[in-house]
PDB file of C-alpha atoms in Angstrom:
ATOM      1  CA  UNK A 111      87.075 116.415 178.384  1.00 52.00           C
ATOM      2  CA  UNK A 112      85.840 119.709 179.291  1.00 49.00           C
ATOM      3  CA  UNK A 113      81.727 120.570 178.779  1.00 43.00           C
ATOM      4  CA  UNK A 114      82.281 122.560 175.483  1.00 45.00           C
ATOM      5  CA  UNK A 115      84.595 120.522 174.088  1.00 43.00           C
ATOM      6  CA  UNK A 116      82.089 117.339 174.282  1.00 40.00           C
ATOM      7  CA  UNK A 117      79.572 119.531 172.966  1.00 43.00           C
ATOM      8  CA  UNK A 118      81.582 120.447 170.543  1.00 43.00           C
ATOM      9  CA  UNK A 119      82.672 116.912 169.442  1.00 42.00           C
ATOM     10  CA  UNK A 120      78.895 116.119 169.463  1.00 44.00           C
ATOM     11  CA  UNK A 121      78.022 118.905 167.018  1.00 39.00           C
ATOM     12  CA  UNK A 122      80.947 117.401 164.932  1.00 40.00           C
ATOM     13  CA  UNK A 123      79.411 113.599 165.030  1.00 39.00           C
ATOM     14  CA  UNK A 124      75.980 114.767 164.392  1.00 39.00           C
ATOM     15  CA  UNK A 125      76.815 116.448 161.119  1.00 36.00           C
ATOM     16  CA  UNK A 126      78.906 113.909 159.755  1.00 35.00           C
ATOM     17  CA  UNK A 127      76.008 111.268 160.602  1.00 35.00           C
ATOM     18  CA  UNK A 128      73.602 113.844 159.212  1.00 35.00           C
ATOM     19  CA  UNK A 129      75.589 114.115 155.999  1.00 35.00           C
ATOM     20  CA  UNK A 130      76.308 110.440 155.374  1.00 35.00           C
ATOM     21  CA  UNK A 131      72.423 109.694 155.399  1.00 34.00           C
ATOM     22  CA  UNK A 132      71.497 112.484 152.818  1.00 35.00           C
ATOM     23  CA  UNK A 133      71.359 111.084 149.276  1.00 35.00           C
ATOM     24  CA  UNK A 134      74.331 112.102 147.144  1.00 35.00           C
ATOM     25  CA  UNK A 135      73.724 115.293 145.031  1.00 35.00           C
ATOM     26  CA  UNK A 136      70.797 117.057 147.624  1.00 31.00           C
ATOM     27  CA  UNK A 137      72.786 120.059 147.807  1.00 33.00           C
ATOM     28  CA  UNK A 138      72.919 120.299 143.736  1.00 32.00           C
ATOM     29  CA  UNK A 139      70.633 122.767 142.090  1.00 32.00           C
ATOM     30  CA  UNK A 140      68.759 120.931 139.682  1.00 32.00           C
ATOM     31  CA  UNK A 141      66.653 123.780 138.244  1.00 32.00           C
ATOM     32  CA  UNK A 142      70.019 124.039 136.122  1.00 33.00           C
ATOM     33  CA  UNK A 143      70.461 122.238 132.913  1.00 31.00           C
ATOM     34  CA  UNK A 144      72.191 119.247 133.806  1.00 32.00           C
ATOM     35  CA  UNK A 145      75.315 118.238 131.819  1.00 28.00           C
ATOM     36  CA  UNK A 146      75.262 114.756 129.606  1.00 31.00           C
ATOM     37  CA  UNK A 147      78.110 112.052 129.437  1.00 31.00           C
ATOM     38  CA  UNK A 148      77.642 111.874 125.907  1.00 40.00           C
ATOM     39  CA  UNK A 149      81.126 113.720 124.446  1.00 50.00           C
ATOM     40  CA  UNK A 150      80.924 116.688 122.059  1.00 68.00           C
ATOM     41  CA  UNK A 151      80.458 115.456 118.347  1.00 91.00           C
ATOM     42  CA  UNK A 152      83.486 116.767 115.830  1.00 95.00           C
ATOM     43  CA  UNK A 153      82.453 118.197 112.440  1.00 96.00           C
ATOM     44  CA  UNK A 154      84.444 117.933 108.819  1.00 97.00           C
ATOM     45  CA  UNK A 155      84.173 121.031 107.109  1.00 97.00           C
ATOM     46  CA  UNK A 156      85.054 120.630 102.952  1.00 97.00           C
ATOM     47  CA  UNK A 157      84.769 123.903 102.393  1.00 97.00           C
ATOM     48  CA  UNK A 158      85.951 122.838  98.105  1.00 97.00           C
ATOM     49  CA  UNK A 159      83.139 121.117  97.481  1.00 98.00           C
ATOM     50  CA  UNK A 160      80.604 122.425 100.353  1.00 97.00           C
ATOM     51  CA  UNK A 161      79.486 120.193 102.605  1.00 97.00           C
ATOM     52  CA  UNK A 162      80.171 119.150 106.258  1.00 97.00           C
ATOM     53  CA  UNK A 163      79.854 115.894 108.161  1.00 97.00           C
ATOM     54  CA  UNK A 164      78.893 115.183 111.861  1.00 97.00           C
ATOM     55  CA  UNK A 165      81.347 112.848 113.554  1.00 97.00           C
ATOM     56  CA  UNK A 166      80.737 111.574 117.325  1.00 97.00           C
ATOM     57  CA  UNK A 167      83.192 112.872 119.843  1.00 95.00           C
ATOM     58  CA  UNK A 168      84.876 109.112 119.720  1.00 94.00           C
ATOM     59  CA  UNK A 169      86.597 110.357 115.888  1.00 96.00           C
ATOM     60  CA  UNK A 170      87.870 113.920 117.821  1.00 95.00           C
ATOM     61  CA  UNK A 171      91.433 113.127 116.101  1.00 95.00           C
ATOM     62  CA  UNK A 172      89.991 111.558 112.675  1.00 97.00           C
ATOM     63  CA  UNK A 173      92.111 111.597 109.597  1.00 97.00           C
ATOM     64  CA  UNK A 174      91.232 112.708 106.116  1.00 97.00           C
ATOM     65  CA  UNK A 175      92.441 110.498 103.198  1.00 97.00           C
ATOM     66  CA  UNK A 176      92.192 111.817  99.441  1.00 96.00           C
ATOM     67  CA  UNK A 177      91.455 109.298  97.084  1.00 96.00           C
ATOM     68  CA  UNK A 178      89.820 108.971  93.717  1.00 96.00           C
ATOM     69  CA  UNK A 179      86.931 107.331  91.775  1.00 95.00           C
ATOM     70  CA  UNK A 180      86.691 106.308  88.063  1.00 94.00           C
ATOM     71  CA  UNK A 181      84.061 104.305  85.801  1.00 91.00           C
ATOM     72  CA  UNK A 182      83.610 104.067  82.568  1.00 87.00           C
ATOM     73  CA  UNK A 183      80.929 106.158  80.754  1.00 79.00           C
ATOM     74  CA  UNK A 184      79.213 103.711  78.535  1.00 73.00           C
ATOM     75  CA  UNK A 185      77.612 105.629  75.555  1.00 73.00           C
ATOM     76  CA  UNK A 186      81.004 107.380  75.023  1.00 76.00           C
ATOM     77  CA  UNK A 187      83.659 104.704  76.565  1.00 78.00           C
ATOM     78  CA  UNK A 188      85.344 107.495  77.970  1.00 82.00           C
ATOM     79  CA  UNK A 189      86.435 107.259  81.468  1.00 90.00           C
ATOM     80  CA  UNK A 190      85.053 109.849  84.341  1.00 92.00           C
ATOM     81  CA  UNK A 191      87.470 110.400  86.933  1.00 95.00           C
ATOM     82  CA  UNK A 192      86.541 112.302  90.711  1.00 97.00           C
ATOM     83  CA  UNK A 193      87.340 112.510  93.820  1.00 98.00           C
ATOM     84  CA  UNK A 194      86.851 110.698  97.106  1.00 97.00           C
ATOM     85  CA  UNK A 195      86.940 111.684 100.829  1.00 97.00           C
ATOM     86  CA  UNK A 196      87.795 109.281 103.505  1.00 96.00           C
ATOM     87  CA  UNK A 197      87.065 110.418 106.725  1.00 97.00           C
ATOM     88  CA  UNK A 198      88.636 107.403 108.836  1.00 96.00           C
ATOM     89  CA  UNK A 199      88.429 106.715 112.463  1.00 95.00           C
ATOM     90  CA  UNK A 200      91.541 107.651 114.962  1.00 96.00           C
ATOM     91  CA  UNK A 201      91.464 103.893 116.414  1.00 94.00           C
ATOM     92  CA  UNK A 202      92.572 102.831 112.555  1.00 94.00           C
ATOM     93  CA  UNK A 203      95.819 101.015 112.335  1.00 94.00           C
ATOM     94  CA  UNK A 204      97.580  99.154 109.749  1.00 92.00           C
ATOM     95  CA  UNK A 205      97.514  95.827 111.835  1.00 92.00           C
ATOM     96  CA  UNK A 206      93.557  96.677 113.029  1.00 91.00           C
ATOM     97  CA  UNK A 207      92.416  98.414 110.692  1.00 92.00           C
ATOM     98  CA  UNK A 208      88.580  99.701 111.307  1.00 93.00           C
ATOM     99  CA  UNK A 209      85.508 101.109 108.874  1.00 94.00           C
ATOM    100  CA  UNK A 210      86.451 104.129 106.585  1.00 94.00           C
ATOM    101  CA  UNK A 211      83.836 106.506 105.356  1.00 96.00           C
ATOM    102  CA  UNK A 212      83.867 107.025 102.098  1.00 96.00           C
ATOM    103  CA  UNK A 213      82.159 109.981 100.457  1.00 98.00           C
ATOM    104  CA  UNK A 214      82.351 110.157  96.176  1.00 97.00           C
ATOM    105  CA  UNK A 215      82.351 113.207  94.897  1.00 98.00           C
ATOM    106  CA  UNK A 216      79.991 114.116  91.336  1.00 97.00           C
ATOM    107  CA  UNK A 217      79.340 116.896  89.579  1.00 97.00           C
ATOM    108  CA  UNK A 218      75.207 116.849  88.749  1.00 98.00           C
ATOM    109  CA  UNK A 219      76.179 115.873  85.337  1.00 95.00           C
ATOM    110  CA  UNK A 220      78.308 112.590  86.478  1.00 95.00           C
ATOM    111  CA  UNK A 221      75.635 111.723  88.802  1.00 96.00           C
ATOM    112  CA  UNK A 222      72.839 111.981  86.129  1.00 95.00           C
ATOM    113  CA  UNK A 223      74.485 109.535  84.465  1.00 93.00           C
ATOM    114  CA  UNK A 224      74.559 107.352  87.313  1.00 93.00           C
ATOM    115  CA  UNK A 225      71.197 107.484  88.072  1.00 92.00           C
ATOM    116  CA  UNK A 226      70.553 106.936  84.304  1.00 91.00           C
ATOM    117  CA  UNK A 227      72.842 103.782  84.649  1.00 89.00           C
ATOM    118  CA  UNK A 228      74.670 105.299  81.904  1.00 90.00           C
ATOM    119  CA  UNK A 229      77.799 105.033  84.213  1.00 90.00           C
ATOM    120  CA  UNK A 230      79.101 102.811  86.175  1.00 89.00           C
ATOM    121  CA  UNK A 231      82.057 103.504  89.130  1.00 91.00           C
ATOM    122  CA  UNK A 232      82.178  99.725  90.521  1.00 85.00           C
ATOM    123  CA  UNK A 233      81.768  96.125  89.481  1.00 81.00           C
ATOM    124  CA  UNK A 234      79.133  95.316  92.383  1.00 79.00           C
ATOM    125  CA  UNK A 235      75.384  95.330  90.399  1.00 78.00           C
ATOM    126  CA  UNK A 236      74.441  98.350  92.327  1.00 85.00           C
ATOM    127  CA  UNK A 237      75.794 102.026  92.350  1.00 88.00           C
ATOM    128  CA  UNK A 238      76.781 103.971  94.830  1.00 95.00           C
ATOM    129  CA  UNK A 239      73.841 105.928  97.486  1.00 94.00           C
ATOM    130  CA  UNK A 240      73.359 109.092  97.630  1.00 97.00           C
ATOM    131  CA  UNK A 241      74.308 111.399 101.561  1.00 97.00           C
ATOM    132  CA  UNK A 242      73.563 114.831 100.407  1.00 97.00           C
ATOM    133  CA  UNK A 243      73.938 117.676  97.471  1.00 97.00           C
ATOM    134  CA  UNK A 244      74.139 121.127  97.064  1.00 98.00           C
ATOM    135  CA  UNK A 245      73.946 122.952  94.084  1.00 97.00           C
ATOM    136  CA  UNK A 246      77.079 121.629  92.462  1.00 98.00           C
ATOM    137  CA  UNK A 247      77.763 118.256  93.999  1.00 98.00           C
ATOM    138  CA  UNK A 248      76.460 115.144  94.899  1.00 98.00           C
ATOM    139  CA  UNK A 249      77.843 112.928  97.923  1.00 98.00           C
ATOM    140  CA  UNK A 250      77.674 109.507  97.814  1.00 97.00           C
ATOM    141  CA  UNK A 251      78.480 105.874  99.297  1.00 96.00           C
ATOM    142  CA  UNK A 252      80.441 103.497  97.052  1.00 94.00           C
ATOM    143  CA  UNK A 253      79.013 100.462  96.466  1.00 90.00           C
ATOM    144  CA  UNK A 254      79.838  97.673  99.042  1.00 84.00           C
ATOM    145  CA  UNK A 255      81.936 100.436 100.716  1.00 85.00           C
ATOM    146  CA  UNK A 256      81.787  98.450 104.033  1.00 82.00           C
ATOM    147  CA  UNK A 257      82.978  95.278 102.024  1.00 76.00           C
ATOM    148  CA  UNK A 258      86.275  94.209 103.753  1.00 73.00           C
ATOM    149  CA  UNK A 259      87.662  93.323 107.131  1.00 69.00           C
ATOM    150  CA  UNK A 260      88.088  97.158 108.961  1.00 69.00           C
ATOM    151  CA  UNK A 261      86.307  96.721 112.229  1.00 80.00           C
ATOM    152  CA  UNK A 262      83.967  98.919 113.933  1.00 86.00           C
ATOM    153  CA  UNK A 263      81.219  98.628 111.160  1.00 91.00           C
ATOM    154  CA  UNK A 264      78.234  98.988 113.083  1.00 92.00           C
ATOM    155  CA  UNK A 265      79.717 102.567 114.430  1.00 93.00           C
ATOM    156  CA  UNK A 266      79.946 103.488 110.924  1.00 94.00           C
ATOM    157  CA  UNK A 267      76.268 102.661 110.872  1.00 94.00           C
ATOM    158  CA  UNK A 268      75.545 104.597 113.320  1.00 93.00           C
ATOM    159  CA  UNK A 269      76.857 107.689 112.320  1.00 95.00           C
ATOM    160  CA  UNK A 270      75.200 107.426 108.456  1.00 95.00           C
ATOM    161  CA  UNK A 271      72.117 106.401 110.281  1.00 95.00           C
ATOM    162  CA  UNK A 272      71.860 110.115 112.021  1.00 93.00           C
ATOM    163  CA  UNK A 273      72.026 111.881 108.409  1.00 94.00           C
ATOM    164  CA  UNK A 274      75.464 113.564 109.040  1.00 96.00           C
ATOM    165  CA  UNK A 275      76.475 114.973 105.741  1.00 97.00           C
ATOM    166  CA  UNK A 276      74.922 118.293 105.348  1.00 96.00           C
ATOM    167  CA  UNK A 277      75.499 121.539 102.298  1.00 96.00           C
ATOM    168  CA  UNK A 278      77.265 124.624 103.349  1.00 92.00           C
TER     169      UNK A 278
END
């Protein structure tokens, strides 16, 4: 081996052995914003009745189920009838199924009966809780909504815990 090819092959084995004893990441700027591992939260937009809901990135492909609510208005006996939202997670399947969120749908007027107990939508002792309202609407939580076997409750739990139903 020649004299500039050893110094060459020196130079070669010195840097390598140089960069294996840096730390990982010196060469990274860090006056940059660094970038989180949490994934990008999804949002459901109901543009009808005007709200939206915050979803973690984990629901990205979530599915929307209609349903509906009815109870019994007890000074008239007439029954109310509205609408439900069920936001449910992407991991749901008939054989596993997992926690739905349900959101009711009230006019002000249905809900003031509610809260007067002058309604009832469920035969649990307690009515349903209250996300959000706008001018128009109120969203709520049926009663015992998380009664049942869908898994992935405490997720569900979560995500009501952050406040994620907001008005348009």
């Amino acid at each position: 081996m020649n004299v500039a090819n050893h110094k060459q092959m020196s130079l070669a084995c010195a840097l390598v052995l140089f960069a294996a004893l840096l730390p990982h990441g010196v060469a990274q700027d860090h006056s940059a914003p660094q970038k989180t591992t949490q994934q990008a939260g999804v949002q459901y937009v109901n543009k009808e009745y005007g709200f939206h809901f915050a979803l973690p990135g984990s629901w990205k492909d979530y599915k929307v189920v209609a349903d509906n609510w009815s109870g019994s208005d007890d000074s008239s006996n007439a029954t109310e009838k509205g609408p439900i939202v069920v936001l449910r997670n992407p991991k749901w399947t008939k054989d596993h199924p997992t926690q739905d969120i349900p959101i009711m749908i009230f006019t002000l007027a249905q809900w003031k009966k509610i809260d007067n107990e002058e309604m009832s939508v469920s035969a649990a002792p307690v009515g349903p809780s209250e996300l959000g309202r706008n001018s128009k609407y109120v969203f709520a939580l049926p009663p015992r909504y998380d009664f049942g076997d869908g898994e992935a409750k405490e997720e569900v739990y979560a995500i009501l815990k952050g406040n994620p139903l907001q008005p348009l």
